[in-house]
């Protein structure tokens, strides 16, 4: 459901940025994947991983949303779920210089995308998607380590160099309760409800806010 889409969004956003218009010609068409590179032709690569950092939660008490009916279609009630997680971008290369250069370009694309129209396609692609409402922490990037180990997937003694950065994100989505398919955000109409009791508010922690 959402995990598959969150991972895919990261790859699609990277492809949108590192296309044939990327400002550094050397990294136009940079290989980005959800799978570790096993062929030499795939190096260098940005290998993307995702992990949850908090529980999956319903968006609110008695939270109900309806799909916008099309051509007289039925109005179906749904609820929204929220998640917290982290993307890890693992730069994999066959030299330390190449690894560091790709890493620097990745940082520039994530952190400075709000100031560069071409690199900004990474952020705008995420904002324009119609399935997951994402807020990505592009102002804080964590470097989670680097490595250099001999041995390649194709059986040579070449050294594989890696360096990883991570960024936090939060998001929400609305699944179809019958199929599990995520409902497009553009089809959702928020319907407020007031069928709450004082016990509901207490259980939600509302009383601790005052």
Tab-separated table of C-alpha atoms in Angstrom:
chain	number	residue	atom	x	y	z
A	1	UNK	CA	0.000	0.000	0.000
A	2	UNK	CA	1.724	3.199	1.171
A	3	UNK	CA	5.252	1.807	1.603
A	4	UNK	CA	5.446	0.765	-2.030
A	5	UNK	CA	4.264	4.189	-3.172
A	6	UNK	CA	6.578	6.123	-0.822
A	7	UNK	CA	9.601	4.210	-2.132
A	8	UNK	CA	8.524	4.667	-5.730
A	9	UNK	CA	8.009	8.401	-5.232
A	10	UNK	CA	11.621	8.811	-4.141
A	11	UNK	CA	12.886	7.114	-7.305
A	12	UNK	CA	10.528	9.022	-9.585
A	13	UNK	CA	11.506	12.349	-8.005
A	14	UNK	CA	15.209	11.568	-8.480
A	15	UNK	CA	14.620	10.625	-12.113
A	16	UNK	CA	12.695	13.881	-12.601
A	17	UNK	CA	15.724	15.835	-11.348
A	18	UNK	CA	18.616	13.824	-12.835
A	19	UNK	CA	17.322	13.821	-16.405
A	20	UNK	CA	18.962	15.204	-19.553
A	21	UNK	CA	18.476	18.765	-18.290
A	22	UNK	CA	20.387	18.325	-15.027
A	23	UNK	CA	22.881	21.208	-14.741
A	24	UNK	CA	25.909	18.909	-14.353
A	25	UNK	CA	26.192	16.908	-17.566
A	26	UNK	CA	28.178	14.094	-15.945
A	27	UNK	CA	25.220	13.162	-13.768
A	28	UNK	CA	22.464	13.435	-16.340
A	29	UNK	CA	20.621	10.115	-16.330
A	30	UNK	CA	22.137	9.063	-12.993
A	31	UNK	CA	21.079	5.516	-12.171
A	32	UNK	CA	18.622	5.421	-9.242
A	33	UNK	CA	16.940	2.252	-8.039
A	34	UNK	CA	15.215	0.427	-5.197
A	35	UNK	CA	17.588	-2.493	-5.783
A	36	UNK	CA	21.300	-2.742	-5.040
A	37	UNK	CA	23.294	-2.515	-8.299
A	38	UNK	CA	24.542	-5.889	-9.520
A	39	UNK	CA	25.907	-4.858	-12.933
A	40	UNK	CA	28.956	-2.675	-13.511
A	41	UNK	CA	26.975	-0.633	-16.020
A	42	UNK	CA	24.681	0.502	-13.174
A	43	UNK	CA	27.518	2.220	-11.278
A	44	UNK	CA	27.407	4.826	-9.897
A	45	UNK	CA	23.940	4.446	-8.432
A	46	UNK	CA	21.721	5.966	-5.792
A	47	UNK	CA	20.094	3.053	-3.974
A	48	UNK	CA	16.960	4.159	-2.107
A	49	UNK	CA	15.600	2.597	1.069
A	50	UNK	CA	12.663	3.563	3.287
A	51	UNK	CA	11.805	2.712	6.886
A	52	UNK	CA	9.030	3.782	9.237
A	53	UNK	CA	10.142	5.721	12.321
A	54	UNK	CA	6.746	5.868	14.033
A	55	UNK	CA	3.444	3.993	14.138
A	56	UNK	CA	0.854	4.217	11.409
A	57	UNK	CA	-2.017	6.290	12.863
A	58	UNK	CA	-5.523	7.248	11.904
A	59	UNK	CA	-5.620	10.981	11.150
A	60	UNK	CA	-8.148	11.876	13.833
A	61	UNK	CA	-11.102	10.852	15.958
A	62	UNK	CA	-14.176	10.058	13.826
A	63	UNK	CA	-12.247	11.420	10.851
A	64	UNK	CA	-14.297	10.841	7.692
A	65	UNK	CA	-13.599	11.848	4.108
A	66	UNK	CA	-15.707	11.227	1.006
A	67	UNK	CA	-14.712	10.741	-2.599
A	68	UNK	CA	-15.935	13.367	-5.005
A	69	UNK	CA	-18.642	11.624	-7.074
A	70	UNK	CA	-18.107	11.556	-10.832
A	71	UNK	CA	-21.051	11.411	-13.265
A	72	UNK	CA	-23.512	10.571	-10.524
A	73	UNK	CA	-21.310	7.917	-8.924
A	74	UNK	CA	-21.639	6.925	-5.294
A	75	UNK	CA	-20.074	8.860	-2.430
A	76	UNK	CA	-17.879	6.493	-0.421
A	77	UNK	CA	-16.646	7.274	3.111
A	78	UNK	CA	-12.956	6.782	3.877
A	79	UNK	CA	-10.542	7.637	6.642
A	80	UNK	CA	-7.007	8.973	6.389
A	81	UNK	CA	-3.842	7.480	7.865
A	82	UNK	CA	-0.590	9.207	8.810
A	83	UNK	CA	2.937	7.857	8.941
A	84	UNK	CA	6.441	9.013	9.804
A	85	UNK	CA	9.536	7.657	8.150
A	86	UNK	CA	12.966	8.155	6.703
A	87	UNK	CA	14.405	7.854	3.227
A	88	UNK	CA	17.961	6.563	2.988
A	89	UNK	CA	19.884	7.373	-0.177
A	90	UNK	CA	22.911	5.098	-0.516
A	91	UNK	CA	25.472	6.294	-3.058
A	92	UNK	CA	27.305	3.288	-4.537
A	93	UNK	CA	30.361	3.846	-6.750
A	94	UNK	CA	33.648	2.294	-7.851
A	95	UNK	CA	35.879	5.125	-6.638
A	96	UNK	CA	35.854	7.358	-3.589
A	97	UNK	CA	35.967	10.489	-5.753
A	98	UNK	CA	32.969	9.390	-7.805
A	99	UNK	CA	31.072	8.456	-4.666
A	100	UNK	CA	31.717	11.838	-3.061
A	101	UNK	CA	30.779	13.753	-6.196
A	102	UNK	CA	27.459	11.926	-6.521
A	103	UNK	CA	26.855	12.474	-2.811
A	104	UNK	CA	27.456	16.213	-3.190
A	105	UNK	CA	25.051	16.414	-6.138
A	106	UNK	CA	22.441	14.495	-4.176
A	107	UNK	CA	22.764	16.922	-1.261
A	108	UNK	CA	22.448	19.858	-3.643
A	109	UNK	CA	19.344	18.380	-5.249
A	110	UNK	CA	17.616	17.735	-1.922
A	111	UNK	CA	18.708	20.731	0.131
A	112	UNK	CA	18.879	23.492	-2.492
A	113	UNK	CA	15.995	22.438	-4.716
A	114	UNK	CA	13.935	25.391	-3.512
A	115	UNK	CA	16.459	27.794	-5.065
A	116	UNK	CA	17.245	26.048	-8.353
A	117	UNK	CA	14.577	25.524	-11.014
A	118	UNK	CA	16.212	22.391	-12.421
A	119	UNK	CA	17.141	20.723	-9.151
A	120	UNK	CA	13.790	21.934	-7.825
A	121	UNK	CA	12.030	19.318	-9.907
A	122	UNK	CA	12.846	16.820	-7.150
A	123	UNK	CA	10.742	18.728	-4.642
A	124	UNK	CA	8.013	19.767	-7.091
A	125	UNK	CA	7.517	16.178	-8.259
A	126	UNK	CA	6.832	15.115	-4.683
A	127	UNK	CA	4.470	18.031	-4.120
A	128	UNK	CA	2.520	17.346	-7.315
A	129	UNK	CA	1.867	13.650	-6.769
A	130	UNK	CA	-1.806	12.803	-6.203
A	131	UNK	CA	-1.582	9.773	-3.914
A	132	UNK	CA	0.599	10.604	-0.884
A	133	UNK	CA	0.556	13.974	0.882
A	134	UNK	CA	4.240	14.276	1.809
A	135	UNK	CA	6.205	16.743	3.891
A	136	UNK	CA	9.929	16.107	3.467
A	137	UNK	CA	12.534	17.540	5.858
A	138	UNK	CA	14.862	18.947	3.200
A	139	UNK	CA	16.458	21.429	5.611
A	140	UNK	CA	18.118	18.707	7.702
A	141	UNK	CA	20.144	15.917	6.108
A	142	UNK	CA	21.830	13.241	8.187
A	143	UNK	CA	24.986	11.504	6.998
A	144	UNK	CA	24.784	7.952	8.317
A	145	UNK	CA	28.221	6.682	7.362
A	146	UNK	CA	30.481	5.544	4.551
A	147	UNK	CA	32.349	2.371	3.649
A	148	UNK	CA	34.838	0.896	1.193
A	149	UNK	CA	34.894	-2.880	0.728
A	150	UNK	CA	36.665	-5.045	-1.879
A	151	UNK	CA	34.486	-7.361	-3.941
A	152	UNK	CA	31.772	-6.684	-6.481
A	153	UNK	CA	28.506	-8.469	-7.358
A	154	UNK	CA	30.107	-9.576	-10.649
A	155	UNK	CA	32.975	-11.318	-8.853
A	156	UNK	CA	35.970	-8.969	-9.168
A	157	UNK	CA	38.234	-7.561	-6.437
A	158	UNK	CA	37.363	-3.935	-7.241
A	159	UNK	CA	36.482	-1.806	-4.247
A	160	UNK	CA	32.854	-0.713	-3.825
A	161	UNK	CA	32.504	2.662	-2.110
A	162	UNK	CA	29.303	3.667	-0.341
A	163	UNK	CA	28.013	6.703	1.515
A	164	UNK	CA	24.529	7.166	2.938
A	165	UNK	CA	22.369	10.169	3.721
A	166	UNK	CA	18.935	10.160	5.313
A	167	UNK	CA	16.050	12.616	5.420
A	168	UNK	CA	12.906	12.449	7.523
A	169	UNK	CA	9.399	12.735	6.172
A	170	UNK	CA	5.795	12.597	7.272
A	171	UNK	CA	2.819	11.863	5.107
A	172	UNK	CA	-0.773	10.796	4.910
A	173	UNK	CA	-2.903	8.807	2.518
A	174	UNK	CA	-6.454	7.510	2.177
A	175	UNK	CA	-6.908	3.821	1.289
A	176	UNK	CA	-10.015	2.276	-0.217
A	177	UNK	CA	-11.244	-0.040	2.578
A	178	UNK	CA	-12.419	-2.651	0.072
A	179	UNK	CA	-9.423	-2.865	-2.248
A	180	UNK	CA	-6.585	-1.309	-0.244
A	181	UNK	CA	-5.796	0.923	-3.226
A	182	UNK	CA	-4.841	4.497	-2.314
A	183	UNK	CA	-7.497	7.030	-3.302
A	184	UNK	CA	-6.209	10.064	-5.273
A	185	UNK	CA	-6.049	13.185	-3.113
A	186	UNK	CA	-7.931	15.184	-5.735
A	187	UNK	CA	-10.974	12.941	-5.223
A	188	UNK	CA	-11.205	13.519	-1.473
A	189	UNK	CA	-13.738	15.859	0.134
A	190	UNK	CA	-13.295	16.429	3.877
A	191	UNK	CA	-16.483	16.006	5.915
A	192	UNK	CA	-16.282	17.285	9.532
A	193	UNK	CA	-18.113	15.261	12.164
A	194	UNK	CA	-19.081	16.235	15.703
A	195	UNK	CA	-20.172	12.891	17.151
A	196	UNK	CA	-17.638	13.057	19.995
A	197	UNK	CA	-17.920	12.531	23.714
A	198	UNK	CA	-15.795	13.903	26.522
A	199	UNK	CA	-14.351	10.407	26.890
A	200	UNK	CA	-13.269	10.498	23.241
A	201	UNK	CA	-11.473	13.789	23.785
A	202	UNK	CA	-9.827	12.549	26.949
A	203	UNK	CA	-8.597	9.391	25.232
A	204	UNK	CA	-7.132	11.472	22.414
A	205	UNK	CA	-5.085	13.574	24.828
A	206	UNK	CA	-7.162	16.686	24.162
A	207	UNK	CA	-7.428	17.467	27.876
A	208	UNK	CA	-3.609	17.606	28.126
A	209	UNK	CA	-3.485	20.473	25.614
A	210	UNK	CA	-5.230	22.881	27.985
